[in-house]
């Protein structure tokens, strides 16, 4: 069976797909969702890679960070220059905090066909894998890439029998995605952040 994604008259991608249809027996409603998930994962697997970040990536990471604060800053009266100064200070403070409190060996840049499209910062602890930060440029959000990357971390966690944890703001829409992926509330860090945990087998 070959699966193709077509936009207009163009084939965006096409690949052979092998599925055990037995698992869908008597549950036809699962088929479309699972098919789409397999298609997305196959697509990202061939195109996505991670590489350790370097100082040369700081301008990209600054722009990426700015994109995550754009909606928030749009509600302020800051001038363009004031926004740039604020973002610069906030980014530097966050980056230095990460370097001080986490092992940066797995602080990676996400690349799609060799182009930087996000960052995935992970730290490996004795009993858990902490996702320190994950962010994608707006063009690649809500396309299944984030879920695919989480699944790769889950696979690592399963292999060494560890949980996966991540902090998220109370009102961050990403919390719904984390819950969909199987994260559950572990603790309330403060009035802003929740610590969520994914556990193998649950």
Short mmCIF file of C-alpha atoms in Angstrom, two decimals:
data_model
loop_
_atom_site.label_atom_id
_atom_site.label_comp_id
_atom_site.label_asym_id
_atom_site.label_seq_id
_atom_site.Cartn_x
_atom_site.Cartn_y
_atom_site.Cartn_z
CA UNK A 1 0.00 0.00 0.00
CA UNK A 2 1.35 3.45 -0.88
CA UNK A 3 0.29 6.56 0.96
CA UNK A 4 0.49 9.97 -0.71
CA UNK A 5 -0.22 13.45 0.59
CA UNK A 6 -1.47 15.67 -2.22
CA UNK A 7 -1.84 19.45 -2.18
CA UNK A 8 -3.59 20.74 -5.29
CA UNK A 9 -1.99 18.91 -8.19
CA UNK A 10 1.32 18.33 -6.37
CA UNK A 11 2.33 15.22 -4.44
CA UNK A 12 3.96 16.54 -1.27
CA UNK A 13 5.28 13.13 -0.24
CA UNK A 14 4.59 9.47 -0.99
CA UNK A 15 5.83 6.28 0.63
CA UNK A 16 4.92 2.60 1.02
CA UNK A 17 2.99 1.86 4.20
CA UNK A 18 2.69 -1.51 5.92
CA UNK A 19 0.02 -1.81 8.59
CA UNK A 20 -1.23 -4.66 10.70
CA UNK A 21 -4.93 -4.21 10.03
CA UNK A 22 -5.76 -6.91 12.54
CA UNK A 23 -5.49 -4.43 15.39
CA UNK A 24 -8.34 -2.41 13.86
CA UNK A 25 -10.74 -5.38 13.79
CA UNK A 26 -14.20 -4.43 15.13
CA UNK A 27 -13.00 -0.87 15.72
CA UNK A 28 -13.23 0.94 12.36
CA UNK A 29 -13.32 4.36 14.01
CA UNK A 30 -9.67 4.00 14.99
CA UNK A 31 -8.42 3.48 11.47
CA UNK A 32 -8.34 7.06 10.13
CA UNK A 33 -6.58 8.48 13.20
CA UNK A 34 -4.00 5.70 13.38
CA UNK A 35 -3.36 5.89 9.65
CA UNK A 36 -2.74 9.62 9.87
CA UNK A 37 -0.40 9.16 12.83
CA UNK A 38 1.62 6.51 10.99
CA UNK A 39 1.79 8.73 7.91
CA UNK A 40 3.04 11.68 9.92
CA UNK A 41 5.62 9.64 11.83
CA UNK A 42 6.95 8.05 8.64
CA UNK A 43 7.24 11.48 7.05
CA UNK A 44 9.12 13.06 9.97
CA UNK A 45 11.37 10.03 10.45
CA UNK A 46 12.87 10.51 7.00
CA UNK A 47 13.31 14.26 7.29
CA UNK A 48 13.98 15.22 10.91
CA UNK A 49 17.32 15.11 12.68
CA UNK A 50 18.79 16.49 15.88
CA UNK A 51 22.22 18.00 16.38
CA UNK A 52 23.85 19.51 19.43
CA UNK A 53 23.48 23.28 19.50
CA UNK A 54 26.48 25.59 19.32
CA UNK A 55 27.11 29.28 19.84
CA UNK A 56 26.40 29.76 16.12
CA UNK A 57 22.78 28.77 16.80
CA UNK A 58 22.14 31.56 19.30
CA UNK A 59 20.67 34.01 16.74
CA UNK A 60 18.25 31.32 15.56
CA UNK A 61 17.32 30.41 19.12
CA UNK A 62 16.74 34.07 19.94
CA UNK A 63 14.38 34.41 16.97
CA UNK A 64 12.67 31.17 17.98
CA UNK A 65 12.22 32.42 21.53
CA UNK A 66 10.84 35.70 20.22
CA UNK A 67 8.21 33.78 18.24
CA UNK A 68 7.02 32.08 21.45
CA UNK A 69 6.46 35.46 23.13
CA UNK A 70 4.96 37.28 20.14
CA UNK A 71 1.29 36.92 21.12
CA UNK A 72 2.03 37.98 24.68
CA UNK A 73 3.97 41.08 23.64
CA UNK A 74 1.28 42.04 21.12
CA UNK A 75 -0.92 42.93 24.08
CA UNK A 76 1.60 45.43 25.47
CA UNK A 77 2.34 49.03 24.54
CA UNK A 78 6.03 48.29 23.99
CA UNK A 79 7.67 49.83 20.96
CA UNK A 80 9.47 47.53 18.52
CA UNK A 81 12.79 48.46 20.09
CA UNK A 82 11.48 47.87 23.60
CA UNK A 83 10.22 44.46 22.56
CA UNK A 84 13.60 43.55 21.11
CA UNK A 85 15.41 44.62 24.27
CA UNK A 86 12.94 42.75 26.48
CA UNK A 87 13.19 39.57 24.39
CA UNK A 88 16.97 39.77 24.39
CA UNK A 89 17.13 40.04 28.18
CA UNK A 90 14.57 37.29 28.73
CA UNK A 91 16.24 34.91 26.29
CA UNK A 92 19.68 35.41 27.79
CA UNK A 93 18.35 34.89 31.31
CA UNK A 94 16.55 31.69 30.30
CA UNK A 95 19.53 30.33 28.38
CA UNK A 96 21.95 30.98 31.23
CA UNK A 97 19.51 29.36 33.67
CA UNK A 98 19.37 26.24 31.49
CA UNK A 99 23.16 26.05 31.27
CA UNK A 100 23.55 26.51 35.01
CA UNK A 101 20.92 24.03 36.19
CA UNK A 102 20.92 21.33 33.50
CA UNK A 103 23.39 19.17 31.60
CA UNK A 104 23.53 20.65 28.12
CA UNK A 105 24.87 17.56 26.34
CA UNK A 106 21.43 16.91 24.85
CA UNK A 107 20.49 20.52 24.10
CA UNK A 108 19.70 19.99 20.43
CA UNK A 109 18.60 21.92 17.38
CA UNK A 110 15.76 20.29 15.44
CA UNK A 111 16.48 20.22 11.73
CA UNK A 112 14.13 19.43 8.86
CA UNK A 113 16.01 18.55 5.69
CA UNK A 114 19.01 20.37 7.16
CA UNK A 115 17.07 23.53 8.07
CA UNK A 116 16.77 24.59 11.71
CA UNK A 117 13.09 24.56 12.71
CA UNK A 118 13.19 24.30 16.50
CA UNK A 119 15.01 23.21 19.62
CA UNK A 120 14.72 20.23 21.93
CA UNK A 121 16.59 20.52 25.21
CA UNK A 122 16.63 17.31 27.27
CA UNK A 123 18.44 16.29 30.45
CA UNK A 124 18.87 12.67 31.55
CA UNK A 125 18.51 12.01 35.27
CA UNK A 126 18.76 8.78 37.24
CA UNK A 127 15.03 8.05 37.23
CA UNK A 128 13.60 10.42 34.65
CA UNK A 129 14.23 12.28 31.43
CA UNK A 130 13.46 15.96 31.82
CA UNK A 131 12.33 17.84 28.72
CA UNK A 132 13.81 21.20 29.58
CA UNK A 133 12.47 22.99 26.52
CA UNK A 134 10.82 22.18 23.22
CA UNK A 135 9.86 24.81 20.67
CA UNK A 136 9.16 24.93 16.94
CA UNK A 137 9.01 27.85 14.56
CA UNK A 138 5.37 28.75 13.79
CA UNK A 139 5.42 27.22 10.30
CA UNK A 140 5.96 23.73 11.72
CA UNK A 141 3.57 23.83 14.65
CA UNK A 142 0.36 21.76 14.72
CA UNK A 143 1.62 19.39 12.02
CA UNK A 144 2.53 16.39 14.17
CA UNK A 145 6.24 17.19 14.44
CA UNK A 146 6.07 17.97 18.15
CA UNK A 147 4.22 14.72 18.87
CA UNK A 148 6.76 12.79 16.82
CA UNK A 149 9.64 14.25 18.85
CA UNK A 150 7.90 13.42 22.12
CA UNK A 151 7.52 9.83 20.95
CA UNK A 152 11.26 9.63 20.33
CA UNK A 153 11.89 10.75 23.89
CA UNK A 154 9.31 8.23 25.14
CA UNK A 155 11.16 5.47 23.30
CA UNK A 156 14.38 6.44 25.07
CA UNK A 157 12.56 6.47 28.41
CA UNK A 158 11.05 3.03 27.84
CA UNK A 159 14.45 1.60 26.96
CA UNK A 160 15.88 2.62 30.33
CA UNK A 161 12.66 2.38 32.38
CA UNK A 162 12.44 6.07 33.17
CA UNK A 163 9.60 8.57 33.30
CA UNK A 164 9.52 11.77 31.24
CA UNK A 165 8.77 15.10 32.88
CA UNK A 166 8.13 18.60 31.60
CA UNK A 167 7.06 21.94 33.06
CA UNK A 168 4.16 23.82 31.51
CA UNK A 169 2.34 27.01 32.39
CA UNK A 170 -1.19 26.60 33.75
CA UNK A 171 -2.78 28.39 30.80
CA UNK A 172 -0.43 27.19 28.06
CA UNK A 173 -2.40 25.52 25.22
CA UNK A 174 0.45 22.98 24.94
CA UNK A 175 -0.85 21.40 28.14
CA UNK A 176 -3.68 19.80 26.15
CA UNK A 177 -1.18 18.19 23.79
CA UNK A 178 0.84 16.88 26.72
CA UNK A 179 -2.28 15.34 28.24
CA UNK A 180 -3.19 13.78 24.90
CA UNK A 181 0.28 12.23 24.74
CA UNK A 182 -0.21 10.67 28.16
CA UNK A 183 1.31 13.21 30.55
CA UNK A 184 -0.35 13.54 33.94
CA UNK A 185 0.01 16.16 36.65
CA UNK A 186 2.87 15.31 39.00
CA UNK A 187 3.04 18.47 41.09
CA UNK A 188 2.27 22.18 41.13
CA UNK A 189 5.61 23.95 41.02
CA UNK A 190 4.22 27.42 41.77
CA UNK A 191 1.36 29.68 40.73
CA UNK A 192 2.63 29.69 37.15
CA UNK A 193 4.04 26.24 36.38
CA UNK A 194 2.86 22.65 36.61
CA UNK A 195 5.18 19.65 36.47
CA UNK A 196 3.72 16.93 34.26
CA UNK A 197 4.92 13.35 33.98
CA UNK A 198 4.68 10.56 31.42
CA UNK A 199 5.24 7.04 32.73
CA UNK A 200 5.96 3.96 30.60
CA UNK A 201 3.11 1.48 30.56
CA UNK A 202 0.41 3.91 31.66
#
